[in-house]
């Protein structure tokens, strides 16, 4: 069954005193998709995910996974789910292969040395087999955490910020791995503050802020709905204000020395450039840009983006 | 069960790689045993008080006593002989009452039989577990040898019949060995386990485990099995050193094994309760020390309870370690199984109560 829901969350709330960490959240996750939970620090992503993992008790609302109410009986689905917590620390005195063997035992999966090696290779830890986890680097620890989440060959994978702390190469490798898993039928729910990651990987994105849903849809959908289409960047625009451009009916905005003009629906870039020329607007150079999830996010949440990462 | 084994294997590796864990389970108890054992080891020349009872009162029996005095003088240690009247009935109670090392009885008809070359036995009341048994046997053997040499009749006439008794002598290592075994169990299960669990909280290990199919009771069971293994090894080494090197007279009886198992379940359960409740290293260490340290010093492990003030004797009754220590001592040293079983009943009862409490009450969930 395509689009069958594997997770159904309804009116979920988690309050810590006056803090509404999660405030009336409802969504569902379809089988075989990569679902991203996107939002700035403190948006309530971890709280939401950990309630789904049976680690925190909701103040109210319901969570069904595989048709099971996890607030009542998480235990019955544990063998079908893999989890990487945001604050994962590996068992410090175990070596990576030992930790994998351990989890193999917990998930009743007989792991041969070859299985273990293959999993270590999958996450890029094959050269770190001999040292105890305490001595792994931060990124290597995260890789081990991902490996442990995969040991049980889960149908559903929860990854809370899986790429934070990974170098660019490792991030890309993980993206590839997650796409492979998705193609093999695994449902993946991840949280991230990297917009490019959410845009590239996800089939479905939930943008949240202050415990609430801000927007929901596929990346294309969100971009289409919340950004005004493509934009033109005028480099070294001659004047101080964008008044002149606005008077011409263009949606313009200063970005340091440059000016960004959003090209509306049904308008071509060439039209806009022609209008600029006839209006005597001077600039040194021009580039065009496709809108990204970043633009959608800024228009929705109003934060800033520093090197691809969300800030509010 | 495969989950329990997987957890056991992983925990064992982590435990043995933690120098702290190995030191407290194996090294520390051995060190205590050797230090205290050597400090209170019996001297090379102990005092021997041997009572000689002459029921024959003949010239040959006098002669034998002379020989006995002579050979006693040649022995190491200070030897004192007491003569008693012949009406006295010799038994263990007499020996204990007068704090004697042992007694030698020359039977009536001794002279007559010796002169007729009819074999005759002197009766030696001896405590094999005491520090003086060897000296007494040597002295008696030497006396018989010189007595027979002076007889004109053939030798091999006088023999020794040994009646085994418990002379009530206090031998520190015998007292200490069962106590240190009990203490080691308490120390590791009640005082160290909560700190290991605090580590699990602070590193988020319980959180990770909670998302896996491992159940809470499986985790608890694996800890109990581990402590049986590591305490078993530790106790084995203590027995090797205690009996083999320090000369303790202890035997590992089935009742002692039952005590060890019940003790591990009892103290691990208390440890798990503390660890589950405390959730951080400082609280865990604070609480387990507040409970463990008074128990360590007031449960008759280092000092005999009946030599301590009455108030401490009363306090000691609330500490489960008292019952474990007494029970082990009764069966391992004194061979007094009924006393041991009484103590075992207390330990088993508490073990059941705390085990149920631990498996019911602990939660892996954070608030
Ligand atoms: N145990 C707790 N007690 C009190 N407040 C909490 C607790 N856990 C989370 N919060 C609060 O709930 C809000 C949401 O936190 P959460 O960790 O879910 O955010 P997040 O979206 O995962 O953020 P980040 O991107 O930084 O990981 C925050 O304001 C946080 O301070
Ligand atoms: Mg988070």
Coordinates of C-alpha atoms in Angstrom, one line a residue, chain B:
Chain B
X1 CA 17.8 -15.2 27.2
X2 CA 20.1 -14.3 24.3
X3 CA 19.5 -10.7 25.2
X4 CA 20.6 -11.4 28.8
X5 CA 23.7 -13.1 27.5
X6 CA 24.5 -10.3 25.1
X7 CA 24.1 -7.7 27.9
X8 CA 26.1 -9.9 30.3
X9 CA 29.0 -10.2 27.8
X10 CA 29.1 -6.5 27.1
X11 CA 28.8 -5.5 30.7
X12 CA 31.6 -7.9 31.7
X13 CA 33.9 -6.3 29.1
X14 CA 33.1 -2.9 30.3
X15 CA 33.5 -3.9 33.9
X16 CA 36.9 -5.5 33.5
X17 CA 38.1 -2.6 31.4
X18 CA 37.2 -0.3 34.3
X19 CA 40.1 -0.4 36.6
X20 CA 37.9 0.7 39.4
X21 CA 35.6 -2.3 39.0
X22 CA 38.3 -4.9 38.9
X23 CA 40.1 -3.3 41.8
X24 CA 37.1 -3.4 44.1
X25 CA 35.9 -6.8 43.2
X26 CA 39.2 -8.7 43.4
X27 CA 42.1 -6.6 44.5
X28 CA 40.7 -4.7 47.5
X29 CA 39.3 -7.8 49.3
X30 CA 42.5 -9.7 48.9
X31 CA 44.5 -6.8 50.1
X32 CA 42.3 -6.4 53.2
X33 CA 42.5 -10.2 53.8
X34 CA 46.3 -10.3 53.6
X35 CA 46.8 -7.1 55.6
X36 CA 44.5 -8.0 58.5
X37 CA 45.4 -11.6 58.3
X38 CA 49.1 -10.9 58.7
X39 CA 48.5 -8.2 61.3
X40 CA 46.6 -10.6 63.6
X41 CA 48.4 -13.8 62.6
X42 CA 49.1 -16.1 65.6
X43 CA 52.6 -15.8 66.9
X44 CA 55.1 -18.6 66.5
X45 CA 55.1 -19.4 70.3
X46 CA 51.5 -19.4 71.4
X47 CA 50.5 -20.2 74.9
X48 CA 49.5 -23.8 75.4
X49 CA 47.3 -24.7 78.4
X50 CA 47.1 -28.5 78.6
X51 CA 45.2 -30.1 81.4
X52 CA 46.4 -33.6 82.5
X53 CA 43.9 -35.8 84.4
X54 CA 45.4 -38.8 86.0
X55 CA 42.7 -41.5 86.6
X56 CA 45.3 -44.2 87.4
X57 CA 47.4 -42.4 90.1
X58 CA 50.1 -45.1 89.9
X59 CA 53.8 -44.8 89.8
X60 CA 53.8 -45.4 86.0
X61 CA 51.2 -42.7 85.4
X62 CA 53.4 -40.3 87.5
X63 CA 56.3 -41.3 85.4
X64 CA 54.4 -40.6 82.2
X65 CA 53.4 -37.2 83.5
X66 CA 57.1 -36.5 84.3
X67 CA 57.9 -37.4 80.7
X68 CA 55.1 -35.2 79.5
X69 CA 56.4 -32.2 81.5
X70 CA 59.8 -32.8 80.1
X71 CA 58.7 -32.9 76.5
X72 CA 56.5 -29.9 77.0
X73 CA 59.5 -27.9 78.1
X74 CA 61.2 -28.8 74.9
X75 CA 58.3 -27.4 72.9
X76 CA 58.1 -23.9 71.4
X77 CA 55.5 -21.8 73.1
X78 CA 54.8 -21.5 76.8
X79 CA 53.4 -24.7 78.1
X80 CA 51.5 -25.0 81.3
X81 CA 50.1 -28.3 82.6
X82 CA 47.3 -28.4 85.1
X83 CA 46.7 -31.5 87.1
X84 CA 43.1 -32.2 88.2
X85 CA 41.5 -34.6 90.6
X86 CA 40.4 -37.8 89.2
X87 CA 36.7 -37.3 89.9
X88 CA 36.4 -34.7 87.3
X89 CA 34.5 -35.8 84.1
X90 CA 36.4 -34.4 81.2
X91 CA 34.5 -32.8 78.3
X92 CA 34.5 -29.8 75.9
X93 CA 32.6 -27.6 78.3
X94 CA 35.3 -28.0 81.0
X95 CA 38.0 -27.1 78.5
X96 CA 36.1 -24.0 77.3
X97 CA 35.3 -22.9 80.8
X98 CA 38.9 -22.9 82.0
X99 CA 40.1 -21.6 78.6
X100 CA 42.3 -24.5 78.0
X101 CA 44.0 -25.5 74.8
X102 CA 43.1 -29.2 75.3
X103 CA 43.3 -32.0 77.9
X104 CA 45.1 -35.3 78.3
X105 CA 43.5 -38.1 80.3
X106 CA 45.5 -41.1 81.6
X107 CA 42.9 -43.8 82.1
X108 CA 42.5 -46.1 85.1
X109 CA 44.4 -49.3 84.7
X110 CA 47.2 -47.6 82.8
X111 CA 50.0 -49.0 84.9
X112 CA 48.7 -52.5 84.9
X113 CA 48.2 -52.7 81.2
X114 CA 51.6 -51.1 80.5
X115 CA 53.3 -53.6 82.7
X116 CA 51.5 -56.5 80.9
X117 CA 52.4 -55.0 77.6
X118 CA 48.7 -54.7 76.8
X119 CA 48.1 -51.8 74.6
X120 CA 46.6 -48.8 76.4
X121 CA 45.5 -45.4 75.0
X122 CA 45.8 -42.0 76.7
X123 CA 42.9 -39.8 75.7
X124 CA 43.7 -36.5 74.1
X125 CA 41.0 -33.8 73.8
X126 CA 42.2 -31.7 70.9
X127 CA 40.9 -28.9 68.7
X128 CA 42.4 -29.4 65.3
X129 CA 41.4 -25.9 64.3
X130 CA 43.3 -24.2 67.1
X131 CA 46.8 -22.7 66.7
X132 CA 48.2 -25.1 69.3
X133 CA 47.1 -28.5 68.1
X134 CA 50.5 -29.3 66.4
X135 CA 52.5 -28.3 69.5
X136 CA 50.3 -30.5 71.8
X137 CA 50.5 -33.5 69.5
X138 CA 54.3 -33.2 69.3
X139 CA 54.6 -33.0 73.0
X140 CA 52.4 -36.0 73.6
X141 CA 54.3 -38.1 71.0
X142 CA 57.6 -37.1 72.5
X143 CA 56.4 -38.0 76.0
X144 CA 55.2 -41.4 74.9
X145 CA 58.5 -42.1 73.1
X146 CA 60.6 -41.4 76.2
X147 CA 58.1 -43.2 78.5
X148 CA 58.3 -46.3 76.4
X149 CA 62.1 -46.1 76.2
X150 CA 62.3 -46.2 79.9
X151 CA 60.0 -49.2 80.2
X152 CA 61.7 -52.6 80.3
X153 CA 58.7 -54.1 78.5
X154 CA 58.2 -53.9 74.8
X155 CA 57.3 -50.6 73.2
X156 CA 54.3 -49.6 71.1
X157 CA 52.2 -50.2 74.2
X158 CA 50.9 -46.7 74.7
X159 CA 48.8 -45.1 72.1
X160 CA 46.7 -41.9 71.8
X161 CA 43.0 -41.7 71.3
X162 CA 42.0 -38.3 70.1
X163 CA 38.7 -36.8 71.0
X164 CA 38.0 -33.8 68.7
X165 CA 36.7 -30.8 70.5
X166 CA 36.2 -27.1 69.9
X167 CA 38.2 -25.3 72.5
X168 CA 36.6 -21.9 71.7
X169 CA 39.9 -20.3 71.0
X170 CA 39.5 -17.1 68.9
X171 CA 41.5 -17.3 65.7
X172 CA 41.3 -14.0 63.9
X173 CA 41.7 -15.3 60.3
X174 CA 38.9 -17.8 60.9
X175 CA 36.7 -15.0 62.2
X176 CA 37.8 -12.6 59.4
X177 CA 37.6 -14.7 56.3
X178 CA 33.8 -15.3 56.2
X179 CA 33.3 -11.6 57.2
X180 CA 35.5 -10.3 54.4
X181 CA 33.6 -12.5 52.0
X182 CA 30.3 -11.0 53.2
X183 CA 31.8 -7.5 53.1
X184 CA 33.1 -7.9 49.5
X185 CA 29.6 -8.8 48.4
X186 CA 28.1 -5.8 50.1
X187 CA 30.8 -3.4 48.9
X188 CA 30.5 -4.4 45.3
X189 CA 26.8 -4.8 45.0
X190 CA 25.6 -2.1 47.2
X191 CA 28.3 0.5 47.1
X192 CA 29.9 0.1 43.6
X193 CA 26.9 -0.8 41.5
X194 CA 25.1 2.5 42.1
X195 CA 28.1 4.4 40.8
X196 CA 28.2 2.2 37.7
X197 CA 24.5 2.9 37.2
X198 CA 25.1 6.7 37.6
X199 CA 27.5 6.3 34.7
X200 CA 24.7 4.8 32.7
X201 CA 22.4 7.7 33.5
X202 CA 25.0 10.4 32.8
X203 CA 26.0 8.9 29.5
X204 CA 22.4 8.2 28.4
X205 CA 23.0 4.4 28.2
X206 CA 19.7 3.6 29.9
X207 CA 18.0 5.9 27.3
X208 CA 19.7 4.0 24.4
X209 CA 18.9 0.6 26.0
X210 CA 15.3 1.6 26.5
X211 CA 14.9 1.9 22.8
X212 CA 16.2 -1.6 22.2
X213 CA 14.3 -4.8 22.9
X214 CA 16.3 -5.3 26.1
X215 CA 13.8 -5.4 29.0
X216 CA 14.5 -4.0 32.4
X217 CA 14.3 -7.3 34.2
X218 CA 16.8 -8.7 31.7
X219 CA 19.2 -6.0 32.5
X220 CA 18.8 -6.7 36.2
X221 CA 19.2 -10.4 35.7
X222 CA 22.4 -9.9 33.7
X223 CA 23.8 -7.8 36.5
X224 CA 23.0 -10.5 39.1
X225 CA 24.6 -13.2 37.0
X226 CA 27.7 -11.0 36.5
X227 CA 28.0 -10.4 40.2
X228 CA 27.7 -14.2 40.9
X229 CA 30.5 -14.8 38.4
X230 CA 32.8 -12.0 39.6
X231 CA 32.1 -12.6 43.3
X232 CA 32.6 -16.3 42.8
X233 CA 36.0 -15.6 41.4
X234 CA 36.8 -13.2 44.1
X235 CA 35.6 -15.6 46.9
X236 CA 37.6 -18.4 45.3
X237 CA 40.8 -16.3 45.4
X238 CA 40.0 -15.3 49.0
X239 CA 39.7 -18.9 50.0
X240 CA 42.9 -19.8 48.3
X241 CA 44.8 -17.1 50.1
X242 CA 42.8 -17.4 53.4
X243 CA 43.1 -21.1 53.7
X244 CA 46.2 -21.8 51.7
X245 CA 48.4 -19.0 52.9
X246 CA 46.9 -17.6 56.1
X247 CA 45.9 -21.0 57.5
X248 CA 42.2 -20.4 58.0
X249 CA 40.2 -23.5 58.8
X250 CA 37.2 -22.8 56.5
X251 CA 35.1 -24.9 54.3
X252 CA 32.8 -23.9 51.5
X253 CA 29.6 -25.6 52.4
X254 CA 26.4 -25.7 50.3
X255 CA 24.8 -23.4 53.0
X256 CA 27.7 -21.0 52.5
X257 CA 27.0 -21.0 48.7
X258 CA 23.3 -20.2 49.4
X259 CA 24.4 -17.3 51.6
X260 CA 26.6 -15.9 48.9
X261 CA 23.8 -16.2 46.3
X262 CA 21.2 -14.7 48.5
X263 CA 23.6 -11.9 49.6
X264 CA 24.4 -11.0 46.0
X265 CA 20.7 -10.8 45.2
X266 CA 20.0 -8.8 48.3
X267 CA 22.8 -6.2 48.0
X268 CA 22.5 -5.9 44.2
X269 CA 18.8 -5.1 44.6
X270 CA 19.5 -2.4 47.2
X271 CA 22.3 -1.1 44.9
X272 CA 20.0 -1.0 41.9
X273 CA 17.3 0.8 43.9
X274 CA 19.8 3.4 45.0
X275 CA 21.3 3.7 41.4
X276 CA 17.8 4.0 39.8
X277 CA 16.7 6.6 42.2
X278 CA 19.9 8.7 42.4
X279 CA 20.6 9.0 38.7
X280 CA 23.9 10.9 39.2
X281 CA 27.3 10.0 40.5
X282 CA 27.4 12.3 43.5
X283 CA 24.0 11.3 44.9
X284 CA 24.6 7.6 44.2
X285 CA 28.0 7.7 46.0
X286 CA 26.6 9.8 48.9
X287 CA 23.6 7.5 49.5
X288 CA 25.5 4.3 49.1
X289 CA 28.2 5.5 51.5
X290 CA 25.7 6.7 54.0
X291 CA 24.2 3.2 54.1
X292 CA 27.3 1.1 53.4
X293 CA 29.9 2.6 55.7
X294 CA 28.1 2.2 59.0
X295 CA 27.1 -1.3 57.9
X296 CA 30.7 -2.1 57.1
X297 CA 32.0 -1.2 60.5
X298 CA 29.0 -2.1 62.7
X299 CA 28.2 -5.6 61.4
X300 CA 30.8 -7.6 63.2
X301 CA 33.2 -7.9 60.2
X302 CA 36.3 -6.4 61.7
X303 CA 35.4 -6.7 65.4
X304 CA 33.4 -9.4 67.2
X305 CA 30.0 -8.0 68.0
X306 CA 29.9 -9.5 71.5
X307 CA 32.9 -7.5 72.5
X308 CA 31.3 -4.2 71.4
X309 CA 29.0 -2.0 73.5
X310 CA 25.4 -3.2 73.8
X311 CA 24.0 -0.2 71.8
X312 CA 26.2 -1.2 68.8
X313 CA 25.0 -4.8 69.1
X314 CA 21.5 -3.5 68.9
X315 CA 22.3 -1.3 65.9
X316 CA 24.0 -4.2 64.1
X317 CA 20.7 -6.1 64.1
X318 CA 19.3 -3.7 61.5
X319 CA 22.1 -4.3 59.1
X320 CA 21.7 -7.3 56.7
X321 CA 25.4 -7.6 56.5
X322 CA 25.4 -8.8 60.1
X323 CA 23.3 -11.8 59.2
X324 CA 25.3 -12.6 56.1
X325 CA 28.6 -12.5 58.1
X326 CA 27.3 -14.5 61.0
X327 CA 25.7 -17.0 58.8
X328 CA 28.8 -17.6 56.7
X329 CA 31.0 -17.8 59.8
X330 CA 28.6 -20.4 61.4
X331 CA 28.7 -22.7 58.5
X332 CA 32.2 -22.2 57.1
X333 CA 34.1 -22.1 60.4
X334 CA 32.0 -23.5 63.2
X335 CA 30.1 -26.1 61.2
X336 CA 27.0 -24.9 63.1
X337 CA 24.4 -25.3 60.4
X338 CA 21.4 -24.5 62.4
X339 CA 22.7 -21.1 63.4
X340 CA 23.7 -20.5 59.8
X341 CA 20.3 -21.4 58.5
X342 CA 18.6 -19.0 60.9
X343 CA 20.8 -16.2 59.5
X344 CA 20.2 -17.5 56.0
X345 CA 16.5 -17.2 56.5
X346 CA 16.9 -13.5 57.3
X347 CA 19.1 -12.9 54.2
X348 CA 16.8 -14.8 51.9
X349 CA 13.7 -12.9 53.2
X350 CA 15.4 -9.5 52.7
X351 CA 16.7 -10.6 49.3
X352 CA 13.2 -11.5 48.1
X353 CA 11.7 -8.2 49.4
X354 CA 14.4 -6.0 47.9
X355 CA 14.5 -7.9 44.6
X356 CA 10.8 -7.4 44.1
X357 CA 11.1 -3.8 45.1
X358 CA 14.0 -3.3 42.6
X359 CA 12.3 -4.9 39.7
X360 CA 9.0 -3.1 40.3
X361 CA 10.2 0.3 41.3
X362 CA 13.0 1.2 39.1
X363 CA 12.3 3.3 36.0
X364 CA 14.5 4.0 33.1
X365 CA 12.5 6.9 32.0
X366 CA 13.7 10.4 32.5
X367 CA 11.2 13.0 33.8

